Amino acid sequence: MIFALIVVPVLGLFFGVHRYLWCRLVRDTTKPGSRPRGAGTAAAFVLPLTALAALLSGPAGVPFPVQQILAWPGYLWLAMVLYLTLALLVGEVVRAVGLWALRRRETAEPDPPAPAPAPPAGPPGPAAPSPASPSQAPTLLPPGTPALPPPATPPRRLFLARAVAAGASLAATAAVGYGTATTLRGPVVKRVTVPLAKLPRAAHGFRIAVVSDIHLGPILGRAHTRRVVEAINSTSPDLVAIVGDLADGSVADLGPAAEPLRALSSRHSAYFVTGNHEYYSGARQWVDHVRELGIHPLENARTALPGFDLAGVNDVSGQTEQAGPDYDGTLSGRDPARAVVLMAHQPVTIHDTVRFGVDLQLSGHTHGGQMWPFTYVAAATNPTVAGLQRYGDTQLYVTRGAGAWGPPVRLGAPPDITVVELASLRA
């Protein structure tokens, strides 16, 4: 029942938006029965079905090669729907102003004069001389030839509708193209210094490469992983922290795409905690697989490093499998004089982190909003959407992530890898 209450309105909105797009892009800009209208109407049926197929093919267990075929057109169309709708809504203002101006102009124009009556038929004879100049003389047609109609011009309203549709399509295509190029270029490297009161002088300058939300899947594959690894290794970190959402699919399908992670290089190895998407894809399998790649999973566990403790908790989505975050088991019995850095996928856990006296939490999950205007939604639903923020004695750093979920589009929230440099107040 609850599922129906959610799915039915979402599908209604989805197809309602497509109906609106068809009206503005096809119905208002083409003539009935024309080939452009037929092609546009066919696309209005095929594209939303392709997008739904791309979304549902993974959970439905469709063979991975078919998922890859559906993913590019389906997910890119979802991004186009977003920006076409936004652009057309802005175009409604232009359309309203244009129609108002056209109505005023049509009201102000005088009615065309009535045509002169035809002269009475008479016996054939020589044509009367015309007072007009030779340049103005009418072209004589053979007897019985009907007069040609004046050349057709598109109505002003049709021109306005086509102009708004063309402008919206150009703007949406530019936005999606730029956002796709931003994603496929790979993450940029950011650097931030985080002072920790308990960090000893010997650990001053310790560098943690924080990466999250790589999101391997039918679009982002082995080449994407290679870009991420190269970006991390270029920073020569002391430690690599992979903060969840590594993949959107099974190890059987995406294990080869994750293989370049084996080449990660750092002084104190790489560590991994689960994100919510691991629990949609088989968390146990992924935990075992990253261990095979030489990465250490921290499943509600803690390890001692030079100068501080590194801890990791499972994602809150693991509660559905009785494998949620366990702060007591992870942090109990530690030396409170030592600084502790906690890896936790979702920033919403910060309030539990504060209660347990953690010095720094490293998180991802938000993608920074991924695509404007979802940046505002992410900011409204997370305590910190990106960057460094303090909560009492605990600091929280949230990376925007290295990949993309769904459409491979990042607009207003470019992907990143962050080198967090720990600073001792005693240095």
Short mmCIF file of C-alpha atoms in Angstrom, two decimals:
data_model
loop_
_atom_site.label_atom_id
_atom_site.label_comp_id
_atom_site.label_asym_id
_atom_site.label_seq_id
_atom_site.Cartn_x
_atom_site.Cartn_y
_atom_site.Cartn_z
CA MET A 1 0.00 0.00 0.00
CA ILE A 2 2.76 2.43 0.96
CA PHE A 3 4.66 1.41 -2.18
CA ALA A 4 1.63 2.25 -4.33
CA LEU A 5 1.16 5.60 -2.58
CA ILE A 6 4.71 6.51 -3.55
CA VAL A 7 5.04 4.95 -6.99
CA VAL A 8 1.72 6.09 -8.47
CA PRO A 9 2.29 9.84 -7.84
CA VAL A 10 5.92 9.59 -9.02
CA LEU A 11 4.89 7.88 -12.26
CA GLY A 12 2.08 10.39 -12.68
CA LEU A 13 4.53 13.27 -12.33
CA PHE A 14 7.00 11.55 -14.65
CA PHE A 15 4.52 11.11 -17.48
CA GLY A 16 2.87 14.47 -16.76
CA VAL A 17 6.21 16.21 -17.31
CA HIS A 18 6.65 14.32 -20.58
CA ARG A 19 3.17 15.38 -21.67
CA TYR A 20 4.17 18.99 -21.01
CA LEU A 21 7.40 18.56 -22.99
CA TRP A 22 5.46 17.06 -25.91
CA CYS A 23 3.04 19.97 -25.92
CA ARG A 24 5.72 22.65 -25.95
CA LEU A 25 8.32 20.92 -28.14
CA VAL A 26 6.13 18.99 -30.60
CA ARG A 27 2.46 20.00 -30.64
CA ASP A 28 3.06 23.76 -30.53
CA THR A 29 5.88 23.75 -33.09
CA THR A 30 4.69 21.35 -35.81
CA LYS A 31 1.70 21.01 -38.10
CA PRO A 32 -0.83 18.20 -37.64
CA GLY A 33 -0.04 15.18 -39.77
CA SER A 34 3.48 16.35 -40.60
CA ARG A 35 6.52 14.11 -40.41
CA PRO A 36 8.19 16.22 -37.68
CA ARG A 37 5.10 15.84 -35.49
CA GLY A 38 5.05 12.08 -36.06
CA ALA A 39 8.75 11.75 -35.19
CA GLY A 40 8.42 13.95 -32.12
CA THR A 41 5.39 12.04 -30.87
CA ALA A 42 7.21 8.73 -31.32
CA ALA A 43 10.20 10.08 -29.36
CA ALA A 44 7.84 11.26 -26.61
CA PHE A 45 6.80 7.61 -26.13
CA VAL A 46 10.17 5.90 -26.61
CA LEU A 47 12.44 8.14 -24.51
CA PRO A 48 10.55 7.93 -21.18
CA LEU A 49 10.23 4.16 -21.58
CA THR A 50 13.99 3.94 -22.22
CA ALA A 51 14.66 5.97 -19.07
CA LEU A 52 12.42 3.70 -16.99
CA ALA A 53 14.12 0.65 -18.49
CA ALA A 54 17.53 2.04 -17.54
CA LEU A 55 16.39 2.63 -13.95
CA LEU A 56 14.73 -0.75 -13.52
CA SER A 57 17.06 -3.02 -15.49
CA GLY A 58 19.59 -3.40 -12.66
CA PRO A 59 17.12 -4.29 -9.88
CA ALA A 60 15.27 -6.56 -12.33
CA GLY A 61 18.42 -8.60 -12.99
CA VAL A 62 18.63 -7.78 -16.69
CA PRO A 63 21.93 -9.02 -18.20
CA PHE A 64 24.68 -6.47 -17.68
CA PRO A 65 25.39 -5.88 -21.42
CA VAL A 66 21.73 -4.92 -21.87
CA GLN A 67 21.99 -2.55 -18.88
CA GLN A 68 24.94 -0.87 -20.57
CA ILE A 69 22.99 -0.43 -23.81
CA LEU A 70 20.05 1.14 -21.98
CA ALA A 71 22.07 3.27 -19.57
CA TRP A 72 23.49 5.97 -21.83
CA PRO A 73 20.28 7.05 -23.63
CA GLY A 74 18.06 6.39 -20.61
CA TYR A 75 20.06 8.27 -17.99
CA LEU A 76 21.07 11.13 -20.27
CA TRP A 77 17.41 11.61 -21.18
CA LEU A 78 16.56 11.93 -17.48
CA ALA A 79 19.05 14.79 -17.24
CA MET A 80 17.62 16.34 -20.41
CA VAL A 81 14.10 16.14 -18.96
CA LEU A 82 15.23 18.11 -15.91
CA TYR A 83 16.90 20.92 -17.83
CA LEU A 84 14.35 21.02 -20.66
CA THR A 85 11.59 21.45 -18.10
CA LEU A 86 13.46 24.21 -16.26
CA ALA A 87 14.31 26.00 -19.51
CA LEU A 88 10.74 25.75 -20.82
CA LEU A 89 9.35 27.09 -17.54
CA VAL A 90 11.57 30.13 -18.00
CA GLY A 91 10.39 30.20 -21.61
CA GLU A 92 6.79 30.45 -20.40
CA VAL A 93 7.56 34.01 -19.32
CA VAL A 94 9.00 34.80 -22.77
CA ARG A 95 6.02 33.12 -24.37
CA ALA A 96 3.51 35.09 -22.29
CA VAL A 97 5.20 38.42 -23.07
CA GLY A 98 5.44 37.54 -26.76
CA LEU A 99 1.78 36.56 -27.00
CA TRP A 100 0.74 39.77 -25.25
CA ALA A 101 2.78 41.80 -27.73
CA LEU A 102 1.29 39.89 -30.66
CA ARG A 103 -2.27 40.49 -29.43
CA ARG A 104 -1.62 44.21 -29.11
CA ARG A 105 -0.11 44.36 -32.57
CA GLU A 106 -2.96 42.43 -34.13
CA THR A 107 -5.50 44.69 -32.41
CA ALA A 108 -3.72 47.82 -33.65
CA GLU A 109 -3.44 46.66 -37.27
CA PRO A 110 -6.28 47.90 -39.57
CA ASP A 111 -8.45 45.37 -41.30
CA PRO A 112 -7.24 44.62 -44.85
CA PRO A 113 -9.26 46.40 -47.63
CA ALA A 114 -11.93 44.43 -49.39
CA PRO A 115 -10.88 43.13 -52.82
CA ALA A 116 -12.10 45.21 -55.82
CA PRO A 117 -14.95 43.63 -57.80
CA ALA A 118 -13.95 41.94 -61.01
CA PRO A 119 -14.74 43.92 -64.21
CA PRO A 120 -17.74 42.73 -66.22
CA ALA A 121 -17.03 40.28 -68.95
CA GLY A 122 -17.05 41.84 -72.45
CA PRO A 123 -16.05 41.03 -75.95
CA PRO A 124 -12.39 40.40 -76.40
CA GLY A 125 -10.47 43.40 -77.52
CA PRO A 126 -7.23 45.23 -77.02
CA ALA A 127 -6.26 45.72 -73.41
CA ALA A 128 -6.69 49.20 -72.02
CA PRO A 129 -3.44 50.96 -71.37
CA SER A 130 -2.39 50.94 -67.75
CA PRO A 131 -1.32 54.15 -66.09
CA ALA A 132 1.19 52.25 -64.03
CA SER A 133 4.85 52.40 -64.87
CA PRO A 134 6.40 49.47 -66.76
CA SER A 135 8.03 48.24 -63.59
CA GLN A 136 4.63 48.08 -61.88
CA ALA A 137 2.81 46.42 -64.77
CA PRO A 138 1.19 43.12 -63.79
CA THR A 139 2.46 39.89 -65.26
CA LEU A 140 0.01 38.64 -67.85
CA LEU A 141 -1.02 34.99 -67.47
CA PRO A 142 -2.42 32.80 -70.25
CA PRO A 143 -6.22 32.72 -70.34
CA GLY A 144 -7.70 30.22 -67.91
CA THR A 145 -4.63 30.11 -65.60
CA PRO A 146 -5.65 30.63 -61.94
CA ALA A 147 -3.80 33.31 -60.00
CA LEU A 148 -1.00 31.96 -57.75
CA PRO A 149 -1.45 32.48 -53.99
CA PRO A 150 1.09 34.66 -52.21
CA PRO A 151 4.02 32.76 -50.62
CA ALA A 152 3.03 31.26 -47.26
CA THR A 153 4.67 32.73 -44.15
CA PRO A 154 4.62 30.99 -40.73
CA PRO A 155 2.17 32.52 -38.28
CA ARG A 156 3.72 34.73 -35.66
CA ARG A 157 2.54 32.45 -32.87
CA LEU A 158 4.17 29.45 -34.50
CA PHE A 159 7.41 31.39 -34.87
CA LEU A 160 7.28 32.32 -31.16
CA ALA A 161 6.63 28.71 -30.10
CA ARG A 162 9.50 27.46 -32.23
CA ALA A 163 11.86 30.13 -30.91
CA VAL A 164 11.10 29.25 -27.27
CA ALA A 165 11.42 25.50 -27.97
CA ALA A 166 14.72 25.97 -29.81
CA GLY A 167 16.15 28.15 -27.06
CA ALA A 168 15.14 25.69 -24.34
CA SER A 169 16.54 22.73 -26.28
CA LEU A 170 19.85 24.51 -26.86
CA ALA A 171 20.17 25.50 -23.20
CA ALA A 172 19.33 21.98 -21.93
CA THR A 173 21.71 20.32 -24.38
CA ALA A 174 24.54 22.67 -23.39
CA ALA A 175 23.93 22.03 -19.67
CA VAL A 176 23.83 18.24 -20.04
CA GLY A 177 26.83 18.22 -22.38
CA TYR A 178 28.92 20.30 -19.99
CA GLY A 179 27.86 18.22 -16.99
CA THR A 180 28.69 14.97 -18.79
CA ALA A 181 32.12 16.24 -19.81
CA THR A 182 32.77 17.29 -16.20
CA THR A 183 31.99 13.76 -14.99
CA LEU A 184 34.02 11.97 -17.64
CA ARG A 185 37.08 14.17 -17.07
CA GLY A 186 37.35 12.61 -13.62
CA PRO A 187 37.62 14.12 -10.15
CA VAL A 188 39.65 17.18 -9.30
CA VAL A 189 41.99 17.11 -6.29
CA LYS A 190 41.13 19.38 -3.38
CA ARG A 191 43.25 19.98 -0.31
CA VAL A 192 42.12 20.95 3.17
CA THR A 193 44.00 21.25 6.47
CA VAL A 194 42.21 20.03 9.60
CA PRO A 195 43.77 20.85 13.01
CA LEU A 196 43.21 18.22 15.72
CA ALA A 197 43.86 19.13 19.34
CA LYS A 198 44.88 15.59 20.33
CA LEU A 199 47.15 14.92 17.36
CA PRO A 200 50.80 14.58 18.45
CA ARG A 201 53.58 16.57 16.82
CA ALA A 202 54.92 13.40 15.16
CA ALA A 203 51.71 13.01 13.13
CA HIS A 204 51.59 16.63 11.98
CA GLY A 205 51.06 16.77 8.21
CA PHE A 206 49.59 13.25 7.91
CA ARG A 207 47.73 13.18 4.55
CA ILE A 208 44.52 11.20 4.01
CA ALA A 209 43.19 10.92 0.45
CA VAL A 210 39.41 10.82 0.88
CA VAL A 211 37.32 9.42 -1.97
CA SER A 212 33.66 8.48 -1.95
CA ASP A 213 30.80 7.66 -4.31
CA ILE A 214 32.86 6.22 -7.17
CA HIS A 215 29.64 4.55 -8.38
CA LEU A 216 30.94 1.96 -10.79
CA GLY A 217 28.08 0.79 -12.97
CA PRO A 218 26.86 0.36 -16.54
CA ILE A 219 28.26 3.79 -17.50
CA LEU A 220 31.26 4.44 -15.25
CA GLY A 221 33.57 1.46 -15.53
CA ARG A 222 37.22 0.48 -15.55
CA ALA A 223 38.44 3.69 -17.24
CA HIS A 224 36.71 5.72 -14.53
CA THR A 225 38.37 3.67 -11.79
CA ARG A 226 41.74 4.17 -13.46
CA ARG A 227 41.24 7.96 -13.48
CA VAL A 228 40.37 7.90 -9.78
CA VAL A 229 43.42 5.79 -8.90
CA GLU A 230 45.75 7.99 -10.91
CA ALA A 231 44.40 11.11 -9.22
CA ILE A 232 44.87 9.58 -5.75
CA ASN A 233 48.36 8.25 -6.41
CA SER A 234 49.45 11.63 -7.80
CA THR A 235 49.00 13.10 -4.30
CA SER A 236 51.35 10.57 -2.60
CA PRO A 237 49.02 10.16 0.39
CA ASP A 238 49.86 8.54 3.71
CA LEU A 239 46.49 6.75 3.70
CA VAL A 240 43.51 6.27 1.37
CA ALA A 241 39.98 6.38 2.80
CA ILE A 242 37.22 5.03 0.52
CA VAL A 243 34.03 6.22 2.17
CA GLY A 244 31.34 4.03 0.59
CA ASP A 245 29.23 3.74 -2.57
CA LEU A 246 31.92 2.07 -4.61
CA ALA A 247 29.57 0.30 -7.02
CA ASP A 248 26.01 0.05 -8.32
CA GLY A 249 25.85 -3.61 -9.21
CA SER A 250 27.16 -7.03 -8.35
CA VAL A 251 30.77 -8.12 -8.05
CA ALA A 252 30.14 -10.52 -10.93
CA ASP A 253 29.32 -7.62 -13.25
CA LEU A 254 31.58 -4.90 -11.86
CA GLY A 255 34.52 -6.75 -10.33
CA PRO A 256 36.65 -6.14 -13.45
CA ALA A 257 35.80 -2.43 -13.31
CA ALA A 258 37.11 -2.25 -9.73
CA GLU A 259 40.36 -4.05 -10.56
CA PRO A 260 42.48 -0.84 -10.96
CA LEU A 261 41.96 -0.19 -7.23
CA ARG A 262 44.64 -2.81 -6.69
CA ALA A 263 47.17 -0.17 -7.83
CA LEU A 264 46.35 2.31 -5.03
CA SER A 265 49.57 3.45 -3.36
CA SER A 266 50.04 4.97 0.09
CA ARG A 267 52.30 4.61 3.14
CA HIS A 268 49.61 3.12 5.38
CA SER A 269 47.40 1.26 2.88
CA ALA A 270 43.76 1.92 1.90
CA TYR A 271 40.62 1.46 4.00
CA PHE A 272 36.98 1.06 3.06
CA VAL A 273 33.55 1.42 4.68
CA THR A 274 30.20 0.53 3.17
CA GLY A 275 27.76 3.04 1.73
CA ASN A 276 24.05 2.67 1.18
CA HIS A 277 24.53 1.45 -2.41
CA GLU A 278 26.63 -1.50 -1.26
CA TYR A 279 23.52 -2.80 0.48
CA TYR A 280 21.58 -2.57 -2.79
CA SER A 281 24.30 -4.55 -4.59
CA GLY A 282 25.45 -7.24 -2.15
CA ALA A 283 27.49 -5.66 0.63
CA ARG A 284 29.04 -8.90 1.83
CA GLN A 285 30.39 -9.67 -1.62
CA TRP A 286 31.85 -6.20 -2.04
CA VAL A 287 33.49 -6.23 1.38
CA ASP A 288 35.15 -9.53 0.50
CA HIS A 289 36.15 -8.27 -2.94
CA VAL A 290 37.83 -5.05 -1.76
CA ARG A 291 39.81 -7.18 0.70
CA GLU A 292 41.02 -9.24 -2.27
CA LEU A 293 42.11 -5.98 -3.93
CA GLY A 294 44.37 -5.20 -0.96
CA ILE A 295 42.01 -2.72 0.69
CA HIS A 296 41.13 -3.10 4.39
CA PRO A 297 37.39 -2.99 5.19
CA LEU A 298 36.49 -1.39 8.50
CA GLU A 299 33.20 -3.01 9.48
CA ASN A 300 32.41 -1.31 12.78
CA ALA A 301 36.11 -1.62 13.56
CA ARG A 302 39.08 0.47 14.63
CA THR A 303 42.81 0.31 13.93
CA ALA A 304 45.75 2.16 15.47
CA LEU A 305 47.89 4.33 13.20
CA PRO A 306 50.91 6.47 14.08
CA GLY A 307 49.49 9.35 16.11
CA PHE A 308 45.75 8.57 15.96
CA ASP A 309 43.10 5.87 15.68
CA LEU A 310 41.25 5.25 12.43
CA ALA A 311 37.72 3.87 12.83
CA GLY A 312 34.93 2.94 10.44
CA VAL A 313 31.24 2.22 10.86
CA ASN A 314 28.83 0.50 8.49
CA ASP A 315 26.31 2.63 6.68
CA VAL A 316 22.91 3.14 8.29
CA SER A 317 21.33 1.23 5.38
CA GLY A 318 22.93 -1.90 6.81
CA GLN A 319 20.30 -1.91 9.54
CA THR A 320 18.00 -3.75 7.12
CA GLU A 321 20.53 -6.61 7.21
CA GLN A 322 21.27 -6.34 10.95
CA ALA A 323 24.62 -4.80 9.98
CA GLY A 324 24.11 -1.12 10.77
CA PRO A 325 26.58 1.21 12.49
CA ASP A 326 27.79 0.09 15.92
CA TYR A 327 29.44 3.02 17.67
CA ASP A 328 29.76 1.20 20.99
CA GLY A 329 31.56 -1.77 19.48
CA THR A 330 33.75 0.43 17.31
CA LEU A 331 34.86 3.07 19.81
CA SER A 332 34.58 1.49 23.25
CA GLY A 333 37.79 0.76 25.11
CA ARG A 334 39.94 3.21 23.15
CA ASP A 335 42.43 5.60 24.72
CA PRO A 336 40.56 8.92 25.00
CA ALA A 337 43.86 10.79 24.88
CA ARG A 338 44.39 9.70 21.28
CA ALA A 339 42.71 11.48 18.39
CA VAL A 340 40.24 9.37 16.42
CA VAL A 341 39.26 9.82 12.77
CA LEU A 342 36.00 8.07 11.80
CA MET A 343 34.95 6.96 8.32
CA ALA A 344 31.14 7.02 7.97
CA HIS A 345 29.42 7.24 4.60
CA GLN A 346 26.49 9.50 5.44
CA PRO A 347 26.99 12.86 7.18
CA VAL A 348 23.66 12.45 9.01
CA THR A 349 25.46 10.23 11.53
CA ILE A 350 27.42 13.23 12.82
CA HIS A 351 25.25 13.59 15.91
CA ASP A 352 26.10 10.05 17.06
CA THR A 353 29.72 10.78 16.25
CA VAL A 354 29.70 13.85 18.48
CA ARG A 355 28.30 11.83 21.40
CA PHE A 356 31.25 9.44 21.20
CA GLY A 357 33.87 12.18 21.22
CA VAL A 358 35.24 11.61 17.70
CA ASP A 359 37.66 14.29 16.54
CA LEU A 360 37.02 14.10 12.78
CA GLN A 361 34.40 12.33 10.66
CA LEU A 362 35.02 11.71 6.95
CA SER A 363 31.88 11.29 4.84
CA GLY A 364 30.47 11.43 1.31
CA HIS A 365 27.01 10.40 0.08
CA THR A 366 25.68 13.86 -0.90
CA HIS A 367 27.54 14.27 -4.23
CA GLY A 368 27.33 17.94 -3.37
CA GLY A 369 23.88 17.72 -4.94
CA GLN A 370 25.38 16.43 -8.24
CA MET A 371 23.10 18.44 -10.53
CA TRP A 372 21.80 21.94 -9.87
CA PRO A 373 19.14 22.61 -8.52
CA PHE A 374 19.39 19.37 -6.51
CA THR A 375 22.24 21.09 -4.69
CA TYR A 376 19.54 22.86 -2.67
CA VAL A 377 17.77 19.57 -1.93
CA ALA A 378 21.03 18.00 -0.72
CA ALA A 379 21.73 21.02 1.47
CA ALA A 380 18.26 20.80 3.01
CA THR A 381 18.51 17.06 3.83
CA ASN A 382 22.08 16.82 5.12
CA PRO A 383 23.81 18.61 8.00
CA THR A 384 26.73 19.41 5.68
CA VAL A 385 26.47 19.00 1.92
CA ALA A 386 30.18 19.51 1.14
CA GLY A 387 33.30 20.80 2.82
CA LEU A 388 34.45 21.15 6.44
CA GLN A 389 32.19 22.09 9.35
CA ARG A 390 32.46 21.88 13.13
CA TYR A 391 29.85 20.30 15.43
CA GLY A 392 30.89 20.89 19.02
CA ASP A 393 34.33 19.35 19.48
CA THR A 394 33.90 17.20 16.34
CA GLN A 395 34.75 18.27 12.81
CA LEU A 396 32.97 16.84 9.77
CA TYR A 397 34.40 16.77 6.28
CA VAL A 398 32.13 15.80 3.37
CA THR A 399 33.55 15.11 -0.08
CA ARG A 400 31.39 15.62 -3.17
CA GLY A 401 32.40 12.17 -4.44
CA ALA A 402 34.32 11.02 -7.49
CA GLY A 403 31.50 9.62 -9.65
CA ALA A 404 27.81 10.09 -10.36
CA TRP A 405 24.65 8.13 -9.71
CA GLY A 406 22.08 7.82 -12.48
CA PRO A 407 22.83 10.41 -15.16
CA PRO A 408 26.60 10.76 -15.61
CA VAL A 409 26.15 14.50 -15.22
CA ARG A 410 27.70 16.84 -12.64
CA LEU A 411 26.54 20.45 -12.84
CA GLY A 412 27.30 22.89 -10.05
CA ALA A 413 28.97 20.14 -8.01
CA PRO A 414 32.11 18.86 -9.77
CA PRO A 415 33.52 15.50 -8.59
CA ASP A 416 36.48 15.57 -6.26
CA ILE A 417 39.07 13.69 -4.26
CA THR A 418 40.20 15.51 -1.14
CA VAL A 419 43.57 15.32 0.53
CA VAL A 420 42.87 15.98 4.21
CA GLU A 421 46.06 17.05 5.93
CA LEU A 422 45.96 16.62 9.70
CA ALA A 423 47.64 19.36 11.70
CA SER A 424 48.86 19.16 15.28
CA LEU A 425 48.32 22.17 17.51
CA ARG A 426 51.60 21.26 19.17
CA ALA A 427 53.67 21.63 15.99
#
